[in-house]
Tab-separated table of C-alpha atoms in Angstrom:
chain	number	residue	atom	x	y	z
A	1389	MET	CA	-9.788	53.039	-42.701
A	1390	GLY	CA	-12.667	54.993	-41.162
A	1391	ALA	CA	-12.703	56.183	-37.598
A	1392	GLU	CA	-15.354	53.602	-36.698
A	1393	LYS	CA	-13.320	50.724	-38.202
A	1394	LYS	CA	-10.146	51.945	-36.464
A	1395	TRP	CA	-12.021	51.991	-33.166
A	1396	LEU	CA	-13.321	48.430	-33.702
A	1397	PHE	CA	-9.848	47.211	-34.717
A	1398	THR	CA	-8.325	48.738	-31.587
A	1399	LEU	CA	-11.068	47.176	-29.413
A	1400	PHE	CA	-10.632	43.700	-30.883
A	1401	THR	CA	-6.831	43.944	-30.621
A	1402	ALA	CA	-7.021	44.923	-26.968
A	1403	ALA	CA	-9.509	42.130	-26.249
A	1404	PHE	CA	-7.314	39.577	-27.998
A	1405	LEU	CA	-4.195	40.663	-26.121
A	1406	SER	CA	-6.079	40.569	-22.816
A	1407	LEU	CA	-7.294	37.028	-23.564
A	1408	MET	CA	-3.762	35.877	-24.378
A	1409	ILE	CA	-2.442	37.334	-21.123
A	1410	ILE	CA	-5.189	35.582	-19.141
A	1411	LEU	CA	-4.525	32.243	-20.867
A	1412	SER	CA	-0.788	32.627	-20.321
A	1413	SER	CA	-1.365	33.326	-16.647
A	1414	PHE	CA	-3.754	30.360	-16.344
A	1415	THR	CA	-1.218	28.036	-17.964
A	1416	SER	CA	1.544	29.140	-15.642
A	1417	LEU	CA	-0.662	28.411	-12.645
A	1418	THR	CA	-1.864	24.955	-13.683
A	1419	SER	CA	1.028	23.445	-15.613
A	1420	PRO	CA	3.484	21.321	-13.630
A	1421	LYS	CA	7.024	22.499	-13.153
A	1422	PRO	CA	9.313	21.199	-15.890
A	1423	PHE	CA	11.610	19.592	-13.307
A	1424	PRO	CA	10.565	17.840	-10.095
A	1425	SER	CA	11.742	18.834	-6.660
A	1426	ILE	CA	14.776	16.892	-5.416
A	1427	VAL	CA	13.751	13.945	-3.239
A	1428	ASN	CA	16.161	13.430	-0.347
A	1429	HIS	CA	16.369	10.145	1.534
A	1430	GLY	CA	18.262	9.063	4.609
A	1431	ALA	CA	18.232	9.367	8.385
A	1432	LEU	CA	18.038	13.177	8.275
A	1433	TYR	CA	14.855	13.156	6.175
A	1434	PRO	CA	11.349	11.735	6.596
A	1435	PRO	CA	11.002	8.013	5.846
A	1436	ALA	CA	9.676	6.771	2.517
A	1437	PHE	CA	7.451	3.804	1.739
A	1438	ALA	CA	7.295	1.257	-1.072
A	1439	TYR	CA	3.654	0.385	-1.745
A	1440	PHE	CA	2.649	-2.821	-3.486
A	1441	ILE	CA	-0.994	-2.608	-4.598
A	1442	THR	CA	-2.664	-5.773	-5.890
A	1443	GLY	CA	-5.972	-6.304	-7.664
A	1444	CYS	CA	-7.796	-8.608	-10.038
A	1445	ARG	CA	-10.126	-8.286	-13.020
A	1446	GLY	CA	-12.311	-5.181	-12.774
A	1447	ASP	CA	-10.100	-3.491	-10.144
A	1448	LYS	CA	-8.505	-0.887	-12.425
A	1449	ASP	CA	-10.513	2.055	-11.081
A	1450	ARG	CA	-10.233	0.920	-7.470
A	1451	ALA	CA	-6.460	0.491	-7.716
A	1452	PHE	CA	-6.076	3.920	-9.322
A	1453	ARG	CA	-8.245	5.582	-6.673
A	1454	LEU	CA	-6.202	3.922	-3.920
A	1455	LEU	CA	-2.984	5.079	-5.580
A	1456	LEU	CA	-4.152	8.709	-5.595
A	1457	ALA	CA	-5.216	8.382	-1.953
A	1458	ILE	CA	-1.719	7.283	-0.851
A	1459	TYR	CA	0.419	9.119	-3.398
A	1460	HIS	CA	3.474	11.137	-2.381
A	1461	PRO	CA	6.552	11.968	-4.497
A	1462	ARG	CA	8.890	10.545	-1.831
A	1463	ASN	CA	7.378	7.051	-2.046
A	1464	ARG	CA	7.617	4.274	-4.641
A	1465	TYR	CA	4.583	2.409	-6.008
A	1466	LEU	CA	4.067	-0.826	-7.911
A	1467	LEU	CA	0.603	-1.912	-9.112
A	1468	HIS	CA	-0.227	-5.492	-10.060
A	1469	LEU	CA	-3.509	-6.550	-11.647
A	1470	GLY	CA	-3.684	-10.348	-11.848
A	1471	LYS	CA	-3.435	-12.053	-15.193
A	1472	ASP	CA	-7.201	-12.546	-15.224
A	1473	ALA	CA	-7.582	-8.756	-15.590
A	1474	GLY	CA	-6.247	-8.852	-19.153
A	1475	ASP	CA	-3.699	-6.719	-20.974
A	1476	GLU	CA	-6.236	-4.061	-21.985
A	1477	GLU	CA	-7.230	-3.334	-18.387
A	1478	ARG	CA	-3.563	-3.055	-17.416
A	1479	ARG	CA	-2.919	-0.666	-20.313
A	1480	ARG	CA	-5.839	1.509	-19.204
A	1481	LEU	CA	-4.500	1.541	-15.659
A	1482	ALA	CA	-1.052	2.542	-16.905
A	1483	ALA	CA	-2.612	5.324	-19.020
A	1484	ALA	CA	-4.522	6.634	-16.002
A	1485	VAL	CA	-1.336	6.613	-13.918
A	1486	THR	CA	0.685	8.571	-16.470
A	1487	SER	CA	-2.092	11.173	-16.793
A	1488	VAL	CA	-1.269	12.513	-13.300
A	1489	PRO	CA	1.163	15.482	-13.640
A	1490	ALA	CA	3.160	14.707	-10.493
A	1491	ILE	CA	3.553	11.043	-11.410
A	1492	GLN	CA	4.749	12.070	-14.871
A	1493	ALA	CA	7.392	14.313	-13.331
A	1494	PHE	CA	8.617	12.142	-10.461
A	1495	GLY	CA	8.310	8.799	-12.260
A	1496	ASN	CA	7.750	6.846	-9.051
A	1497	VAL	CA	4.800	4.652	-10.092
A	1498	ASP	CA	4.990	1.470	-12.172
A	1499	VAL	CA	2.393	-1.022	-13.373
A	1500	VAL	CA	3.403	-4.667	-13.793
A	1501	GLY	CA	3.057	-5.464	-17.492
A	1502	LYS	CA	3.658	-9.211	-17.386
A	1503	ALA	CA	1.255	-10.180	-14.624
A	1504	ASP	CA	0.808	-13.503	-12.837
A	1505	TYR	CA	-2.264	-15.495	-11.947
A	1506	VAL	CA	-2.957	-15.211	-8.239
A	1507	THR	CA	-4.783	-17.894	-6.280
A	1508	TYR	CA	-6.279	-16.564	-3.072
A	1509	LEU	CA	-5.608	-19.677	-0.974
A	1510	GLY	CA	-2.369	-20.577	-2.733
A	1511	SER	CA	1.279	-19.605	-2.609
A	1512	THR	CA	1.270	-17.326	-5.655
A	1513	ASN	CA	0.525	-14.441	-3.271
A	1514	ILE	CA	3.976	-14.899	-1.718
A	1515	ALA	CA	5.598	-15.238	-5.153
A	1516	ILE	CA	4.220	-11.924	-6.454
A	1517	THR	CA	5.045	-10.138	-3.186
A	1518	LEU	CA	8.680	-11.252	-3.259
A	1519	ARG	CA	8.867	-10.340	-6.943
A	1520	ALA	CA	7.455	-6.885	-6.167
A	1521	ALA	CA	9.975	-6.329	-3.377
A	1522	ALA	CA	12.826	-7.311	-5.704
A	1523	ILE	CA	11.595	-4.942	-8.428
A	1524	MET	CA	11.275	-2.045	-6.008
A	1525	MET	CA	14.724	-2.735	-4.547
A	1526	LYS	CA	16.148	-2.416	-8.061
A	1527	LEU	CA	14.139	0.684	-8.988
A	1528	ASP	CA	14.664	2.726	-5.846
A	1529	ASP	CA	17.269	2.598	-3.079
A	1530	GLY	CA	15.628	5.273	-0.924
A	1531	TRP	CA	12.527	3.667	0.623
A	1532	ASP	CA	12.497	2.384	4.204
A	1533	TRP	CA	9.346	0.236	4.560
A	1534	PHE	CA	7.435	-2.061	2.222
A	1535	VAL	CA	3.634	-1.902	2.555
A	1536	THR	CA	1.198	-4.423	1.068
A	1537	LEU	CA	-2.283	-3.243	0.091
A	1538	SER	CA	-5.086	-4.552	-2.082
A	1539	ALA	CA	-7.563	-2.642	-4.226
A	1540	LEU	CA	-10.147	-3.292	-1.494
A	1541	ASP	CA	-8.184	-1.164	1.021
A	1542	TYR	CA	-8.156	2.575	1.742
A	1543	PRO	CA	-6.036	4.855	3.947
A	1544	LEU	CA	-7.246	6.594	7.085
A	1545	ILE	CA	-4.325	9.037	7.174
A	1546	THR	CA	-2.394	11.215	4.735
A	1547	GLN	CA	1.124	10.306	3.683
A	1548	ASP	CA	2.421	13.397	5.475
A	1549	ASP	CA	0.835	11.998	8.652
A	1550	LEU	CA	2.297	8.539	8.099
A	1551	SER	CA	5.811	9.818	7.390
A	1552	HIS	CA	5.654	12.160	10.381
A	1553	VAL	CA	4.690	9.367	12.796
A	1554	PHE	CA	7.222	6.909	11.369
A	1555	SER	CA	9.973	9.526	11.610
A	1556	SER	CA	10.270	8.575	15.282
A	1557	VAL	CA	10.233	4.802	14.612
A	1558	ARG	CA	13.406	2.756	14.259
A	1559	ARG	CA	13.715	1.960	10.571
A	1560	ASP	CA	14.618	-1.666	11.137
A	1561	LEU	CA	11.304	-2.456	12.862
A	1562	ASN	CA	8.639	-4.605	11.195
A	1563	PHE	CA	4.914	-4.196	11.805
A	1564	ILE	CA	3.652	-7.740	11.435
A	1565	ASP	CA	0.768	-9.262	13.394
A	1566	HIS	CA	2.013	-12.679	14.504
A	1567	THR	CA	1.602	-15.534	16.978
A	1568	SER	CA	3.001	-19.023	17.557
A	1569	ASP	CA	-0.334	-20.191	18.962
A	1570	LEU	CA	-1.665	-21.949	15.867
A	1571	GLY	CA	-4.805	-23.356	17.420
A	1572	SER	CA	-7.128	-24.907	14.842
A	1573	LYS	CA	-4.962	-23.497	12.029
A	1574	GLU	CA	-2.419	-26.266	12.613
A	1575	SER	CA	-4.746	-29.033	11.435
A	1576	ASP	CA	-6.704	-26.898	8.963
A	1577	ARG	CA	-3.936	-24.928	7.200
A	1578	ILE	CA	-0.455	-26.089	8.233
A	1579	GLU	CA	-0.678	-29.887	8.102
A	1580	PRO	CA	-2.675	-30.258	4.841
A	1581	ILE	CA	-0.579	-30.432	1.674
A	1582	VAL	CA	-1.963	-28.204	-1.073
A	1583	VAL	CA	-0.824	-27.390	-4.595
A	1584	ASP	CA	-1.393	-24.039	-6.298
A	1585	PRO	CA	-1.865	-24.778	-10.039
A	1586	ALA	CA	-1.204	-21.120	-10.910
A	1587	ILE	CA	2.493	-21.834	-10.296
A	1588	TYR	CA	2.773	-24.102	-13.335
A	1589	LEU	CA	-0.410	-23.692	-15.425
A	1590	SER	CA	-1.078	-20.907	-17.941
A	1591	ARG	CA	-4.626	-20.572	-16.678
A	1592	ARG	CA	-6.185	-19.794	-13.356
A	1593	SER	CA	-7.361	-22.740	-11.299
A	1594	LYS	CA	-8.346	-23.556	-7.730
A	1595	ILE	CA	-5.857	-25.174	-5.380
A	1596	PHE	CA	-6.181	-28.889	-4.776
A	1597	GLN	CA	-5.397	-30.759	-1.579
A	1598	ALA	CA	-3.643	-34.062	-1.071
A	1599	THR	CA	-5.423	-36.819	0.828
A	1600	GLN	CA	-2.573	-37.171	3.319
A	1601	LYS	CA	-1.255	-34.605	5.793
A	1602	ARG	CA	2.259	-33.881	7.021
A	1603	LYS	CA	3.488	-33.261	10.547
A	1604	THR	CA	4.261	-29.763	11.739
A	1605	PRO	CA	8.008	-29.105	11.220
A	1606	GLU	CA	10.501	-29.583	14.037
A	1607	SER	CA	13.517	-27.768	12.574
A	1608	PHE	CA	11.725	-24.417	12.634
A	1609	LYS	CA	8.683	-22.988	14.387
A	1610	ILE	CA	5.579	-21.937	12.494
A	1611	PHE	CA	4.120	-18.494	13.136
A	1612	THR	CA	0.935	-17.116	11.654
A	1613	GLY	CA	-0.984	-13.854	11.594
A	1614	SER	CA	-2.318	-11.087	9.391
A	1615	PRO	CA	-1.252	-11.208	5.720
A	1616	TRP	CA	-1.066	-7.386	5.611
A	1617	VAL	CA	2.401	-6.248	6.629
A	1618	ILE	CA	4.745	-3.263	6.874
A	1619	LEU	CA	8.239	-4.707	6.486
A	1620	SER	CA	11.611	-3.009	6.794
A	1621	ARG	CA	13.951	-2.813	3.849
A	1622	SER	CA	16.699	-4.630	5.780
A	1623	PHE	CA	14.439	-7.621	6.492
A	1624	LEU	CA	13.320	-7.873	2.859
A	1625	GLU	CA	16.938	-7.725	1.715
A	1626	PHE	CA	17.538	-10.722	3.963
A	1627	CYS	CA	14.549	-12.571	2.458
A	1628	LEU	CA	15.712	-11.884	-1.098
A	1629	PHE	CA	19.517	-11.834	-0.926
A	1630	GLY	CA	20.265	-13.082	2.596
A	1631	TRP	CA	23.302	-14.975	3.773
A	1632	ASP	CA	21.127	-17.642	5.431
A	1633	ASN	CA	19.221	-20.335	3.530
A	1634	LEU	CA	16.221	-20.124	5.875
A	1635	PRO	CA	14.076	-17.797	3.669
A	1636	ARG	CA	14.421	-20.208	0.745
A	1637	THR	CA	13.809	-23.283	2.898
A	1638	LEU	CA	10.620	-21.763	4.278
A	1639	LEU	CA	9.572	-20.630	0.807
A	1640	MET	CA	9.707	-24.240	-0.386
A	1641	TYR	CA	7.733	-25.380	2.662
A	1642	PHE	CA	5.039	-22.672	2.380
A	1643	THR	CA	4.601	-23.387	-1.331
A	1644	ASN	CA	2.345	-26.248	-0.194
A	1645	VAL	CA	0.624	-24.448	2.672
A	1646	LYS	CA	-2.899	-23.074	2.467
A	1647	LEU	CA	-2.964	-19.256	2.850
A	1648	SER	CA	0.828	-19.082	2.871
A	1649	GLN	CA	0.737	-15.265	3.017
A	1650	GLU	CA	-0.468	-15.630	6.614
A	1651	GLY	CA	2.663	-17.465	7.682
A	1652	TYR	CA	5.690	-17.042	5.426
A	1653	PHE	CA	7.120	-13.686	6.510
A	1654	HIS	CA	5.988	-14.326	10.091
A	1655	SER	CA	7.900	-17.607	10.259
A	1656	VAL	CA	11.026	-16.282	8.540
A	1657	ILE	CA	11.369	-13.276	10.809
A	1658	CYS	CA	10.630	-15.170	14.038
A	1659	ASN	CA	13.107	-17.954	13.249
A	1660	THR	CA	15.955	-15.554	12.458
A	1661	PRO	CA	17.967	-14.334	15.487
A	1662	GLU	CA	18.985	-11.110	13.738
A	1663	PHE	CA	15.367	-10.072	13.133
A	1664	LYS	CA	13.122	-11.806	15.672
A	1665	ASN	CA	13.335	-8.859	18.073
A	1666	THR	CA	12.349	-6.325	15.404
A	1667	THR	CA	8.742	-7.524	15.270
A	1668	VAL	CA	6.088	-5.059	16.399
A	1669	ASN	CA	2.946	-7.134	16.877
A	1670	GLY	CA	0.403	-5.142	14.876
A	1671	ASP	CA	-0.457	-4.434	11.237
A	1672	LEU	CA	-2.035	-0.939	11.678
A	1673	ARG	CA	-5.172	-2.085	9.825
A	1674	TYR	CA	-8.803	-1.584	10.820
A	1675	MET	CA	-11.036	-4.587	10.052
A	1676	ILE	CA	-14.287	-6.014	11.391
A	1677	TRP	CA	-14.614	-9.790	11.415
A	1678	ASP	CA	-17.676	-11.958	11.786
A	1679	ASN	CA	-17.841	-14.200	14.824
A	1680	PRO	CA	-16.897	-16.919	14.151
A	1681	PRO	CA	-14.441	-15.360	11.700
A	1682	GLN	CA	-14.890	-15.929	7.975
A	1683	MET	CA	-12.217	-15.917	5.273
A	1684	GLU	CA	-12.666	-12.207	4.609
A	1685	PRO	CA	-13.593	-9.283	6.906
A	1686	GLN	CA	-16.911	-7.483	6.604
A	1687	ASN	CA	-17.390	-4.698	4.070
A	1688	LEU	CA	-17.099	-1.321	5.806
A	1689	ASN	CA	-19.609	1.475	5.233
A	1690	ILE	CA	-20.707	4.863	6.581
A	1691	SER	CA	-21.961	3.345	9.830
A	1692	ASP	CA	-18.363	2.284	10.580
A	1693	TYR	CA	-16.798	5.693	9.869
A	1694	ASN	CA	-16.489	7.006	13.439
A	1695	LYS	CA	-14.952	3.779	14.742
A	1696	MET	CA	-12.475	3.760	11.869
A	1697	VAL	CA	-11.404	7.337	12.552
A	1698	GLU	CA	-10.960	6.706	16.275
A	1699	SER	CA	-9.118	3.414	15.808
A	1700	GLY	CA	-5.714	4.962	15.185
A	1701	ALA	CA	-5.179	2.632	12.227
A	1702	ALA	CA	-3.318	3.709	9.119
A	1703	PHE	CA	-5.452	1.684	6.687
A	1704	ALA	CA	-8.839	-0.010	6.641
A	1705	ARG	CA	-10.327	-2.902	4.705
A	1706	GLN	CA	-12.433	-3.918	3.009
A	1707	PHE	CA	-14.693	-1.631	0.966
A	1708	ARG	CA	-17.099	-2.071	-1.913
A	1709	ALA	CA	-16.174	-0.155	-5.049
A	1710	ASN	CA	-17.101	3.541	-4.767
A	1711	ASP	CA	-18.862	3.062	-1.441
A	1712	PRO	CA	-20.045	6.466	-0.075
A	1713	VAL	CA	-17.791	6.043	2.970
A	1714	LEU	CA	-14.775	6.404	0.663
A	1715	ASP	CA	-16.071	9.830	-0.401
A	1716	MET	CA	-16.440	10.702	3.285
A	1717	ILE	CA	-12.816	9.704	3.967
A	1718	ASP	CA	-11.690	11.763	0.960
A	1719	GLU	CA	-13.591	14.813	2.149
A	1720	LYS	CA	-13.008	14.755	5.911
A	1721	ILE	CA	-9.594	13.112	6.305
A	1722	LEU	CA	-7.666	13.248	3.041
A	1723	HIS	CA	-9.175	16.495	1.659
A	1724	ARG	CA	-8.785	14.961	-1.785
A	1725	GLY	CA	-10.619	16.225	-4.834
A	1726	TRP	CA	-12.099	13.937	-7.472
A	1727	ASN	CA	-9.391	12.217	-9.513
A	1728	GLN	CA	-6.677	14.112	-7.610
A	1729	ALA	CA	-3.834	13.144	-5.303
A	1730	VAL	CA	-4.036	13.936	-1.608
A	1731	PRO	CA	-2.648	17.448	-1.056
A	1732	GLY	CA	0.331	17.674	1.287
A	1733	ALA	CA	3.026	20.200	2.121
A	1734	TRP	CA	4.608	19.409	-1.250
A	1735	CYS	CA	1.577	20.683	-3.229
A	1736	SER	CA	1.968	24.389	-4.002
A	1737	GLY	CA	-1.008	24.969	-6.311
A	1738	LEU	CA	-4.211	26.701	-5.251
A	1739	LYS	CA	-7.105	24.412	-4.409
A	1740	SER	CA	-10.347	24.896	-6.328
A	1741	TRP	CA	-12.982	22.815	-8.066
A	1742	TRP	CA	-11.192	23.086	-11.427
A	1743	ARG	CA	-7.531	23.061	-10.372
A	1744	ASP	CA	-5.447	20.235	-8.918
A	1745	PRO	CA	-3.261	21.745	-6.158
A	1746	CYS	CA	-0.726	18.971	-6.727
A	1747	SER	CA	-0.113	19.982	-10.330
A	1748	ASN	CA	2.499	22.324	-8.864
A	1749	TRP	CA	4.865	21.419	-6.106
A	1750	GLY	CA	7.430	22.802	-3.741
A	1751	ASP	CA	9.801	20.999	-1.374
A	1752	VAL	CA	8.727	17.340	-1.247
A	1753	ASN	CA	10.888	16.739	1.840
A	1754	VAL	CA	8.633	18.892	4.037
A	1755	LEU	CA	5.620	17.448	5.871
A	1756	ARG	CA	2.334	18.989	7.014
A	1757	THR	CA	0.445	16.917	9.554
A	1758	GLY	CA	-3.287	16.786	10.188
A	1759	PRO	CA	-5.487	15.736	13.122
A	1760	GLN	CA	-5.313	12.019	12.263
A	1761	ALA	CA	-1.551	12.028	12.880
A	1762	LYS	CA	-2.143	12.248	16.629
A	1763	LYS	CA	-4.401	9.162	16.632
A	1764	LEU	CA	-1.911	7.156	14.579
A	1765	GLU	CA	0.901	8.329	16.835
A	1766	GLU	CA	-0.950	7.048	19.899
A	1767	SER	CA	-1.623	3.708	18.219
A	1768	VAL	CA	2.017	3.255	17.170
A	1769	SER	CA	3.201	4.369	20.621
A	1770	ASP	CA	1.063	1.678	22.279
A	1771	LEU	CA	2.472	-0.979	19.960
A	1772	LEU	CA	6.036	0.170	20.651
A	1773	ASP	CA	5.415	0.132	24.403
A	1774	ASN	CA	4.345	-3.508	24.106
A	1775	TRP	CA	7.382	-4.212	21.956
A	1776	ASN	CA	9.750	-2.585	24.472
A	1777	SER	CA	8.253	-4.569	27.351
A	1778	GLN	CA	9.288	-7.920	25.822
A	1779	THR	CA	12.817	-9.171	25.353
A	1780	ASN	CA	11.821	-11.750	22.740
A	1781	GLN	CA	8.684	-10.719	20.874
A	1782	CYS	CA	8.320	-13.872	18.806
A	1783	ASN	CA	8.375	-16.189	21.825
A	1784	ALA	CA	5.506	-14.269	23.382
A	1785	ALA	CA	2.689	-16.281	21.858
A	1786	THR	CA	-0.147	-13.789	21.883
A	1787	GLU	CA	-3.190	-15.295	20.272
A	1788	TYR	CA	-3.995	-13.830	16.876
A	1789	THR	CA	-7.603	-12.667	16.918
A	1790	GLN	CA	-9.551	-11.531	13.861
A	1791	GLU	CA	-11.315	-8.468	15.231
């Protein structure tokens, strides 16, 4: 071999070795750890949340984006796309979920495979919520609160912020907006007898209403309020496996009530002596309603951003798909990159435009709070002050206003 060829061979060999070293280094920086960090639960550690995210046909991308915006290895997640979405859309959602390195490692996200039809005005909403709670009870014994969200919602805080604020909250408390002042709802929603065909038909159909009405019950008191709740594990255990027959009695009654999700949990908790004084009267949601109120709140946009941020709410609803205000929340509050989870203290990777910082992780039991934590803390503190000032929260019939 000539001197020139030897020199070229040496040059190419050195270049090849250098490339391999660079690629090896790059892989070690971006690949997830082979084993996840140990998740510790209990009174000595930050609280954990069980999130139930619901959607319908066409909501795959919205549900996945919401999941990334509220993801944390300490929590548990269950996603349900209604039967109208179709099996293919559910499979694509499941594939998107398993593509996230942290979710692969921690295995704390599930997608309901055998979905149910959901009728907005009917009782199937309660059925799927109770089913979700039962599934999450079986899958994970570490979570403290059960949170209901839809694909139209979005968070206004990070999960580190939420866990930090709720670390100082009694874990048997329930954040559920409620009132016994039914007003016009008594004649419009409680007395009419409705049937949800999705309970017994294999196709989706609208509810139908009987010509006659029934009197408001006397053996228990009806409460109503926001359908979006943050419920304690102990209360849900009572609803699912409780020693008292009340949850099942009320379930049968609310099967024929219009918008049963606005009254079932509220009535169960306020008619149960063991739980009626665990009700914090607020749902920690930011919504804007028309006046007079319609069935759904207004769609939020960039013009609402400042009010949302200052509200001290944990979540907001509702948003159009990919509305620019969601990008603003990602950038200014969540600091979340495209198609990435929200970085927290548990993320140990370097942040850049091509690298997901949550592809590597450290101690998932450590929290790092941001500026929104203070606003949420003030909001929760105000709610707890109101709760502490009343000896029987459910008998204080504050009027439920849609604002």
